[in-house]
mmCIF file of C-alpha atoms in Angstrom:
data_model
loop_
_atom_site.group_PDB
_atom_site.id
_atom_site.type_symbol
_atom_site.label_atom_id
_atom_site.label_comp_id
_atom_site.label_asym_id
_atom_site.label_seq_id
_atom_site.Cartn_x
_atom_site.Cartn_y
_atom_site.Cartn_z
ATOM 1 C CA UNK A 872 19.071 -142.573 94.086
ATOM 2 C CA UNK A 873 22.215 -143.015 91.773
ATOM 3 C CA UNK A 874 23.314 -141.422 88.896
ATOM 4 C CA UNK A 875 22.479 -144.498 86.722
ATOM 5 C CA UNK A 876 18.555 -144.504 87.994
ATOM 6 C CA UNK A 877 18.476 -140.396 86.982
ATOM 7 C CA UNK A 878 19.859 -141.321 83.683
ATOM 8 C CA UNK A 879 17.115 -143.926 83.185
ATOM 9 C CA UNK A 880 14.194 -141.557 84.108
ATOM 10 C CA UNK A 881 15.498 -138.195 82.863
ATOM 11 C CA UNK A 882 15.409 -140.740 79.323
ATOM 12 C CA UNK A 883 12.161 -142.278 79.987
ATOM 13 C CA UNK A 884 10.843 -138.457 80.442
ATOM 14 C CA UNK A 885 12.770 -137.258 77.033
ATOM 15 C CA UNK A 886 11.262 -140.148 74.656
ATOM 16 C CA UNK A 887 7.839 -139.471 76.499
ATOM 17 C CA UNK A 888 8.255 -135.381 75.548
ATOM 18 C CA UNK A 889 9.435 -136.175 71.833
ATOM 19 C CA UNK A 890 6.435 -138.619 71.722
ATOM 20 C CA UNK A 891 4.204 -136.253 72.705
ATOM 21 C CA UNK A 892 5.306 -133.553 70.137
ATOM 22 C CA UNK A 893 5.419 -136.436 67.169
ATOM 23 C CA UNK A 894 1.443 -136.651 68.065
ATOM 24 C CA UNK A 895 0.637 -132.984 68.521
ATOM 25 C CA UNK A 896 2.640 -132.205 64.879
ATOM 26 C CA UNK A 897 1.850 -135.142 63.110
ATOM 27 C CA UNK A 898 -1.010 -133.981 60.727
ATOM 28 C CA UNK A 899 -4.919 -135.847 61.020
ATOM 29 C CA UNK A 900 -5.645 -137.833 58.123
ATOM 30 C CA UNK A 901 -9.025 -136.352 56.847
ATOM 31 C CA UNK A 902 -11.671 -138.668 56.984
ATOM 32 C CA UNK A 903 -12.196 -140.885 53.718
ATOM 33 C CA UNK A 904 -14.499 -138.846 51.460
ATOM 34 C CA UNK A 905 -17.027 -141.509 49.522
ATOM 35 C CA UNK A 906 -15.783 -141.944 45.701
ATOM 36 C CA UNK A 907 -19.250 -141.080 44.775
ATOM 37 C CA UNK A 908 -19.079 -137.938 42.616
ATOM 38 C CA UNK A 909 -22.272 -136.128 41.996
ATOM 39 C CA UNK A 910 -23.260 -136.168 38.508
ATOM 40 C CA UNK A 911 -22.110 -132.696 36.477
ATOM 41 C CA UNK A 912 -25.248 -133.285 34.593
ATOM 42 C CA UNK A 913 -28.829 -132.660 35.756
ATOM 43 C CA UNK A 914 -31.410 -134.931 34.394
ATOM 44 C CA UNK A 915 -34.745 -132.322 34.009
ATOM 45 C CA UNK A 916 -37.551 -133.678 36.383
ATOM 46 C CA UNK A 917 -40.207 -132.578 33.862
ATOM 47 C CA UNK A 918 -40.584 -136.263 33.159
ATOM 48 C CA UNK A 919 -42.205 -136.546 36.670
ATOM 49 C CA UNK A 920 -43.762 -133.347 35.926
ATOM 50 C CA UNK A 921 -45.295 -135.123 32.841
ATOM 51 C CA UNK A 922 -45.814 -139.016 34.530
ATOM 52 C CA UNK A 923 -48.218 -137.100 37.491
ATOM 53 C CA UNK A 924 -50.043 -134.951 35.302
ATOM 54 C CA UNK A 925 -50.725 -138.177 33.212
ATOM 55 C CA UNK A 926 -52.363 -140.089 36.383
ATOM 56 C CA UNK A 927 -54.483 -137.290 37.169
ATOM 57 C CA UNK A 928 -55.965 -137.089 33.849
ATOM 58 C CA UNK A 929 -56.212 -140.325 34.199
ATOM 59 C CA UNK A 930 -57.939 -140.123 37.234
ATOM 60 C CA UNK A 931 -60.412 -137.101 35.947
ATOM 61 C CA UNK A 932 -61.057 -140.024 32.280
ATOM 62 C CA UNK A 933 -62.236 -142.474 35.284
ATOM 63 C CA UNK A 934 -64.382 -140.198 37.495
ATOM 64 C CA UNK A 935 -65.951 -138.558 34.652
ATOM 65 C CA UNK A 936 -67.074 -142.864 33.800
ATOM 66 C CA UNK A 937 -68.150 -143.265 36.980
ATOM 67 C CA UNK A 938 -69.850 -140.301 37.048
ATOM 68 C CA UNK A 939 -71.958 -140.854 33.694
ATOM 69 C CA UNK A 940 -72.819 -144.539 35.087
ATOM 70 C CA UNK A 941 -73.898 -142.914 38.665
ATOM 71 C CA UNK A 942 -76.319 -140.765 36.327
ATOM 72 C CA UNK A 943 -77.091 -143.293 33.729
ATOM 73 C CA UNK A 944 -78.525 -145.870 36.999
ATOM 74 C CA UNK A 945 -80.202 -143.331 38.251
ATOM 75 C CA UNK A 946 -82.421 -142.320 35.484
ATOM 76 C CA UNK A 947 -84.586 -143.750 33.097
ATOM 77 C CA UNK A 948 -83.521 -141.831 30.080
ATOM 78 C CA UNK A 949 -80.515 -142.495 28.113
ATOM 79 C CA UNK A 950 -77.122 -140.377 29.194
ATOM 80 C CA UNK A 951 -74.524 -139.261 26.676
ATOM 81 C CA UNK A 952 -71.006 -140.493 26.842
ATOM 82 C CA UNK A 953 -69.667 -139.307 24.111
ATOM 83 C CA UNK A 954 -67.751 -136.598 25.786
ATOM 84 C CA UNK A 955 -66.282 -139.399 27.670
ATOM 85 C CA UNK A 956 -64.290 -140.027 24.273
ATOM 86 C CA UNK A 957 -62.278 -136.940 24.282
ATOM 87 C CA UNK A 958 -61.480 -137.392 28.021
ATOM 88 C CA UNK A 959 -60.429 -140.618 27.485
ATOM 89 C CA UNK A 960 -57.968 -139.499 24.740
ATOM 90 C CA UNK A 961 -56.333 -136.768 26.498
ATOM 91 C CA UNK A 962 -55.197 -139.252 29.278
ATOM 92 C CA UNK A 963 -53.801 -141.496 26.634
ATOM 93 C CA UNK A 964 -52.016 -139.516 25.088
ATOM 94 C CA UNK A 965 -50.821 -137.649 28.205
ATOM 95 C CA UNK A 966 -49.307 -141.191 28.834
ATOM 96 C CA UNK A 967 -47.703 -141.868 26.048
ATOM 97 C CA UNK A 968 -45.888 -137.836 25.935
ATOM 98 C CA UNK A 969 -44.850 -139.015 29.696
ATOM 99 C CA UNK A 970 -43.772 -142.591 28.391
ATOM 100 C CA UNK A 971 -41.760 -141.230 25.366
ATOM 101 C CA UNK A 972 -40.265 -138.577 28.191
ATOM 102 C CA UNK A 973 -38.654 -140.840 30.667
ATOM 103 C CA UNK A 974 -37.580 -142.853 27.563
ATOM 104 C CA UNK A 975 -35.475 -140.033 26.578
ATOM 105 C CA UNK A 976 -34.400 -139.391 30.453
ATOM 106 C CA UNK A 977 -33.305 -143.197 30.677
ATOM 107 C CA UNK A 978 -31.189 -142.435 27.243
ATOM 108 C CA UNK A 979 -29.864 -139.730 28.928
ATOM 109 C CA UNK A 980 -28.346 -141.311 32.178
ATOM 110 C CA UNK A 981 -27.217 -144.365 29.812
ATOM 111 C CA UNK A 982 -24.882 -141.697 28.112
ATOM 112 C CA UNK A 983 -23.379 -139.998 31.076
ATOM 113 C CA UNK A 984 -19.633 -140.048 32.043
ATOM 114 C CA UNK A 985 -19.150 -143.615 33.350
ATOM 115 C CA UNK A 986 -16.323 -141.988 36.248
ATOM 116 C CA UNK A 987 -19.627 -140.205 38.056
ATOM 117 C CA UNK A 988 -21.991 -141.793 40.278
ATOM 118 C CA UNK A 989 -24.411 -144.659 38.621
ATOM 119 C CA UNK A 990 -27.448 -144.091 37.215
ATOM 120 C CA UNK A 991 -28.911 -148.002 38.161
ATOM 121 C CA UNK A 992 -31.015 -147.230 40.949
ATOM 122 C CA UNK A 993 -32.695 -144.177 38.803
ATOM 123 C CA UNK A 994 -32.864 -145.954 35.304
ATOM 124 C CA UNK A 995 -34.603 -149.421 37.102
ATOM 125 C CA UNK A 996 -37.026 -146.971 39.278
ATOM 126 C CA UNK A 997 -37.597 -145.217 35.649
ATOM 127 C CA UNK A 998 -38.422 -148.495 34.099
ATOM 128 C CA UNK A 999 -41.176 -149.535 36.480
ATOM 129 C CA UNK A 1000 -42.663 -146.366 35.735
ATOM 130 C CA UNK A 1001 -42.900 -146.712 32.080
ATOM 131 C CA UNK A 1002 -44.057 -150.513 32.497
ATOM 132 C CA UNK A 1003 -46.866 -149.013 34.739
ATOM 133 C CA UNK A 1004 -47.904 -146.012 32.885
ATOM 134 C CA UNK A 1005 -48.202 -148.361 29.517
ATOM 135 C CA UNK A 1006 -50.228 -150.936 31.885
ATOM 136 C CA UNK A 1007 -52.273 -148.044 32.632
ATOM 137 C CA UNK A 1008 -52.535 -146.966 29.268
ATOM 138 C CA UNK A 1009 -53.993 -150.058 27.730
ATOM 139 C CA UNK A 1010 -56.491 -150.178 30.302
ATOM 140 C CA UNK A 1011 -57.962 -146.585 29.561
ATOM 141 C CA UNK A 1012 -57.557 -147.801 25.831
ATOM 142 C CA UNK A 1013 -59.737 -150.929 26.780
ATOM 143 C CA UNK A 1014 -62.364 -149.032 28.916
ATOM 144 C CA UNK A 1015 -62.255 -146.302 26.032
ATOM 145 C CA UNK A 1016 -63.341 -149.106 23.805
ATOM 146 C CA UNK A 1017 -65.694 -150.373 26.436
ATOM 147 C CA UNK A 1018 -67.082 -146.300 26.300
ATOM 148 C CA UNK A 1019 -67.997 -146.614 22.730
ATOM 149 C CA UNK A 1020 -70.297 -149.406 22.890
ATOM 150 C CA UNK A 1021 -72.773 -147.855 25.515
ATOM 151 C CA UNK A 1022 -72.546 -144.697 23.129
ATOM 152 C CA UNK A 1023 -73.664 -147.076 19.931
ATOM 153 C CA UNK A 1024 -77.162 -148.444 21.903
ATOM 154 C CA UNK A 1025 -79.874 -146.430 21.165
ATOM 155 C CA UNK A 1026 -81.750 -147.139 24.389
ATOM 156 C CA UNK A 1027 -80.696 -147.818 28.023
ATOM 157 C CA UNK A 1028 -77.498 -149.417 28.207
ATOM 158 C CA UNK A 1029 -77.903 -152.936 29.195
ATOM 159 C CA UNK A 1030 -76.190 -154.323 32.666
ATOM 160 C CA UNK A 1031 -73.544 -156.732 30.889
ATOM 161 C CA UNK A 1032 -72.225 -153.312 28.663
ATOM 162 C CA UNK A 1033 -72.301 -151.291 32.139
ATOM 163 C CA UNK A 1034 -70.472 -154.130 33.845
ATOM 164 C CA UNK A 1035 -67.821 -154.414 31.389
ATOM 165 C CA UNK A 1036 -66.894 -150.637 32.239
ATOM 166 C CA UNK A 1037 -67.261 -150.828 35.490
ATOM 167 C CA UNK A 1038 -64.793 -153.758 35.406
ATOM 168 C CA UNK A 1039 -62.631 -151.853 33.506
ATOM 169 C CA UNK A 1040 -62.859 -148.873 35.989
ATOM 170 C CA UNK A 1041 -62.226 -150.735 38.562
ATOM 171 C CA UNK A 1042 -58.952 -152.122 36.951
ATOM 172 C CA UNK A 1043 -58.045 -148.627 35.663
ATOM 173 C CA UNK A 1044 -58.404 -147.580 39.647
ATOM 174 C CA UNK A 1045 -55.719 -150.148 40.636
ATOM 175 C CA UNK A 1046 -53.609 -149.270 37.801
ATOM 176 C CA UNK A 1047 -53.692 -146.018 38.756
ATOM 177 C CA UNK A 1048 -52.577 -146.706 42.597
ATOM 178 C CA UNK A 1049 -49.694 -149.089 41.273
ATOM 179 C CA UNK A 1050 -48.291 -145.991 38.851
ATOM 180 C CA UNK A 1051 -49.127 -143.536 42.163
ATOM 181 C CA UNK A 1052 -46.623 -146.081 43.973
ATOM 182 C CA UNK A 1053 -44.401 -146.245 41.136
ATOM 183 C CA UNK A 1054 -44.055 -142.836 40.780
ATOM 184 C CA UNK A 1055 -43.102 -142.000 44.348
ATOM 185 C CA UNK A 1056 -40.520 -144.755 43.780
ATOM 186 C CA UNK A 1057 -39.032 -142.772 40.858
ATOM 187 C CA UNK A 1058 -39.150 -139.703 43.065
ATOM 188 C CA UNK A 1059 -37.902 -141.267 45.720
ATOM 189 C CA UNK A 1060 -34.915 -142.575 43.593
ATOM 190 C CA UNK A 1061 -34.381 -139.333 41.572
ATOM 191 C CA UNK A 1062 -33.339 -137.355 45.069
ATOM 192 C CA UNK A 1063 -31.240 -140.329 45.925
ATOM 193 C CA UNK A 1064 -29.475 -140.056 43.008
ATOM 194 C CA UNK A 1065 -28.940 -136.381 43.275
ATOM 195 C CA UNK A 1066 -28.617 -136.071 46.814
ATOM 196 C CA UNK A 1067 -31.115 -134.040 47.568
ATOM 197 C CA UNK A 1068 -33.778 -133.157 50.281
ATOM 198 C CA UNK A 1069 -36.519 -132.172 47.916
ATOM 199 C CA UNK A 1070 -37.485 -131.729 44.326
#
Protein backbone atom coordinates (compact mmCIF):
# COMPACT_ATOMS: atom_id res chain seq x y z
CA UNK A 1 0.00 0.00 0.00
CA UNK A 2 1.53 3.48 -1.00
CA UNK A 3 1.75 6.54 0.60
CA UNK A 4 -0.88 8.11 -1.75
CA UNK A 5 -3.66 5.21 -0.79
CA UNK A 6 -2.81 6.08 3.27
CA UNK A 7 -3.34 9.65 2.47
CA UNK A 8 -6.72 8.86 0.88
CA UNK A 9 -8.02 6.73 3.84
CA UNK A 10 -6.35 8.43 6.82
CA UNK A 11 -8.76 11.55 4.96
CA UNK A 12 -11.72 9.49 4.36
CA UNK A 13 -11.39 8.50 8.29
CA UNK A 14 -10.82 12.42 9.35
CA UNK A 15 -14.05 13.86 7.41
CA UNK A 16 -15.93 10.68 8.79
CA UNK A 17 -14.64 11.72 12.67
CA UNK A 18 -15.49 15.57 12.11
CA UNK A 19 -18.87 14.32 10.70
CA UNK A 20 -19.56 12.44 13.45
CA UNK A 21 -18.83 15.24 16.05
CA UNK A 22 -20.94 17.93 13.72
CA UNK A 23 -23.99 15.35 14.56
CA UNK A 24 -23.27 14.58 18.19
CA UNK A 25 -22.87 18.74 18.87
CA UNK A 26 -25.26 19.96 16.58
CA UNK A 27 -28.30 20.81 18.87
CA UNK A 28 -32.09 18.79 18.21
CA UNK A 29 -34.58 21.05 16.97
CA UNK A 30 -37.49 20.67 19.55
CA UNK A 31 -40.42 19.36 18.12
CA UNK A 32 -42.98 22.03 16.65
CA UNK A 33 -45.21 23.02 19.58
CA UNK A 34 -49.04 23.61 18.09
CA UNK A 35 -49.76 27.59 17.87
CA UNK A 36 -52.80 26.86 19.84
CA UNK A 37 -52.54 28.87 23.07
CA UNK A 38 -54.90 27.99 25.81
CA UNK A 39 -57.23 30.67 26.57
CA UNK A 40 -55.99 33.00 29.81
CA UNK A 41 -59.63 33.28 30.45
CA UNK A 42 -61.95 30.63 31.92
CA UNK A 43 -65.45 30.69 30.73
CA UNK A 44 -67.57 29.54 34.23
CA UNK A 45 -69.38 26.15 33.43
CA UNK A 46 -72.33 27.22 35.61
CA UNK A 47 -74.15 27.67 32.35
CA UNK A 48 -74.12 23.80 32.04
CA UNK A 49 -74.71 23.77 35.63
CA UNK A 50 -77.89 25.84 34.85
CA UNK A 51 -78.89 24.09 31.08
CA UNK A 52 -79.03 20.37 33.17
CA UNK A 53 -80.80 21.51 36.05
CA UNK A 54 -83.32 23.06 33.51
CA UNK A 55 -83.98 19.49 31.72
CA UNK A 56 -84.52 17.84 34.87
CA UNK A 57 -87.11 20.14 35.98
CA UNK A 58 -88.23 19.71 32.95
CA UNK A 59 -88.33 16.23 33.20
CA UNK A 60 -89.98 16.27 36.97
CA UNK A 61 -93.04 19.25 34.93
CA UNK A 62 -93.56 16.03 32.53
CA UNK A 63 -93.69 13.10 34.99
CA UNK A 64 -95.68 14.94 37.41
CA UNK A 65 -98.40 15.19 33.80
CA UNK A 66 -98.09 11.86 33.27
CA UNK A 67 -98.52 11.04 36.56
CA UNK A 68 -101.91 13.09 37.14
CA UNK A 69 -103.25 11.45 33.71
CA UNK A 70 -102.11 7.78 35.04
CA UNK A 71 -104.44 8.78 38.13
CA UNK A 72 -107.02 10.75 36.34
CA UNK A 73 -107.69 7.18 33.85
CA UNK A 74 -107.74 5.32 36.56
CA UNK A 75 -110.46 6.79 38.57
CA UNK A 76 -113.77 7.95 38.20
CA UNK A 77 -113.52 11.13 40.14
CA UNK A 78 -112.04 14.23 38.92
CA UNK A 79 -108.02 14.80 39.77
CA UNK A 80 -106.53 18.22 40.42
CA UNK A 81 -103.90 19.64 38.20
CA UNK A 82 -103.54 22.69 39.33
CA UNK A 83 -100.32 22.06 41.08
CA UNK A 84 -99.20 21.03 37.73
CA UNK A 85 -99.17 24.96 37.04
CA UNK A 86 -96.45 25.86 39.37
CA UNK A 87 -94.34 22.87 38.16
CA UNK A 88 -94.74 23.82 34.88
CA UNK A 89 -93.46 27.38 35.62
CA UNK A 90 -90.44 26.55 37.46
CA UNK A 91 -89.11 24.57 34.38
CA UNK A 92 -89.80 27.55 32.23
CA UNK A 93 -88.30 29.74 33.80
CA UNK A 94 -85.35 27.49 34.76
CA UNK A 95 -84.97 27.61 30.88
CA UNK A 96 -85.02 30.81 30.18
CA UNK A 97 -82.21 31.74 33.47
CA UNK A 98 -80.13 28.84 31.50
CA UNK A 99 -80.94 30.48 28.00
CA UNK A 100 -80.08 34.09 29.13
CA UNK A 101 -76.75 32.24 30.79
CA UNK A 102 -75.08 30.75 27.82
CA UNK A 103 -76.16 34.00 26.05
CA UNK A 104 -73.87 35.83 28.24
CA UNK A 105 -71.11 32.86 27.97
CA UNK A 106 -71.34 33.14 24.02
CA UNK A 107 -70.76 37.16 24.62
CA UNK A 108 -68.04 36.25 26.54
CA UNK A 109 -65.90 34.03 24.12
CA UNK A 110 -66.95 36.64 21.25
CA UNK A 111 -64.83 39.22 23.33
CA UNK A 112 -61.74 37.25 24.07
CA UNK A 113 -58.19 38.06 22.78
CA UNK A 114 -58.39 37.11 19.08
CA UNK A 115 -54.24 35.79 19.36
CA UNK A 116 -55.68 32.69 21.75
CA UNK A 117 -57.25 29.64 20.62
CA UNK A 118 -60.94 30.03 18.87
CA UNK A 119 -63.91 29.93 20.50
CA UNK A 120 -66.03 28.42 17.10
CA UNK A 121 -66.37 24.98 18.04
CA UNK A 122 -67.69 26.15 21.73
CA UNK A 123 -69.90 29.20 20.61
CA UNK A 124 -71.74 26.80 17.58
CA UNK A 125 -72.06 23.78 20.29
CA UNK A 126 -73.51 26.77 22.65
CA UNK A 127 -75.94 27.77 20.02
CA UNK A 128 -77.59 24.41 19.50
CA UNK A 129 -78.13 24.41 23.04
CA UNK A 130 -79.99 27.57 23.31
CA UNK A 131 -82.04 26.67 20.00
CA UNK A 132 -82.96 23.41 21.91
CA UNK A 133 -83.64 24.61 25.32
CA UNK A 134 -86.10 27.48 23.68
CA UNK A 135 -87.64 24.45 21.50
CA UNK A 136 -88.10 22.87 24.72
CA UNK A 137 -89.40 25.76 26.31
CA UNK A 138 -92.30 26.47 24.04
CA UNK A 139 -93.35 23.05 24.29
CA UNK A 140 -93.73 23.06 28.22
CA UNK A 141 -95.37 26.57 27.50
CA UNK A 142 -97.83 24.74 25.04
CA UNK A 143 -98.52 21.65 27.30
CA UNK A 144 -98.76 24.29 30.26
CA UNK A 145 -101.54 25.78 28.26
CA UNK A 146 -102.82 22.37 27.37
CA UNK A 147 -102.72 21.88 31.64
CA UNK A 148 -105.11 24.66 32.13
CA UNK A 149 -107.90 23.48 30.15
CA UNK A 150 -108.36 20.02 31.96
CA UNK A 151 -108.15 22.26 35.22
CA UNK A 152 -111.23 24.61 33.77
CA UNK A 153 -113.80 21.28 33.22
CA UNK A 154 -115.74 20.72 36.02
CA UNK A 155 -116.18 17.00 35.44
CA UNK A 156 -113.97 14.22 33.96
CA UNK A 157 -111.72 15.49 31.48
CA UNK A 158 -112.80 14.42 28.13
CA UNK A 159 -110.33 12.08 25.81
CA UNK A 160 -109.64 14.86 23.02
CA UNK A 161 -108.35 17.44 26.18
CA UNK A 162 -106.28 14.31 27.61
CA UNK A 163 -104.94 13.60 24.14
CA UNK A 164 -103.84 16.98 23.45
CA UNK A 165 -101.46 16.65 26.63
CA UNK A 166 -100.45 13.58 26.08
CA UNK A 167 -99.36 14.76 22.60
CA UNK A 168 -97.72 17.43 24.04
CA UNK A 169 -95.88 15.11 26.56
CA UNK A 170 -94.87 13.09 24.24
CA UNK A 171 -93.24 16.00 22.20
CA UNK A 172 -91.88 17.57 25.43
CA UNK A 173 -90.15 13.85 25.94
CA UNK A 174 -88.30 14.16 22.58
CA UNK A 175 -87.44 17.65 23.21
CA UNK A 176 -86.04 16.76 26.16
CA UNK A 177 -83.69 13.83 24.63
CA UNK A 178 -82.60 16.30 21.72
CA UNK A 179 -81.43 19.10 24.59
CA UNK A 180 -79.92 15.77 26.67
CA UNK A 181 -77.88 15.27 23.27
CA UNK A 182 -77.26 18.81 22.88
CA UNK A 183 -76.00 19.29 26.05
CA UNK A 184 -73.41 16.53 26.04
CA UNK A 185 -72.37 18.19 22.76
CA UNK A 186 -71.71 21.47 24.62
CA UNK A 187 -69.86 19.45 27.23
CA UNK A 188 -68.20 17.64 25.00
CA UNK A 189 -67.01 20.88 23.20
CA UNK A 190 -66.35 22.93 26.40
CA UNK A 191 -63.34 20.28 27.45
CA UNK A 192 -62.18 20.45 23.90
CA UNK A 193 -61.84 23.85 24.07
CA UNK A 194 -60.07 23.86 27.34
CA UNK A 195 -58.19 20.84 27.03
CA UNK A 196 -59.31 19.05 29.57
CA UNK A 197 -60.12 15.43 30.79
CA UNK A 198 -63.12 16.31 32.87
CA UNK A 199 -65.31 19.09 34.09
Amino acid sequence: MNSKNLKVIAAVILSCLIMIVIVISTPKPEPRRSKRRLPSKRIDPEYLRLANQALSKTNKANGAILQKLRSQLANEKKVDFSPLTATNIAAIDALAEADKSIKLCNEELQDLNKEEVSPTILIQANMKLIASLNEISEIVKALNTEVQHLKKENTQPLPPAIEKVVDASTKLTNAVEKGTKALDETISAYREYYQLDQL
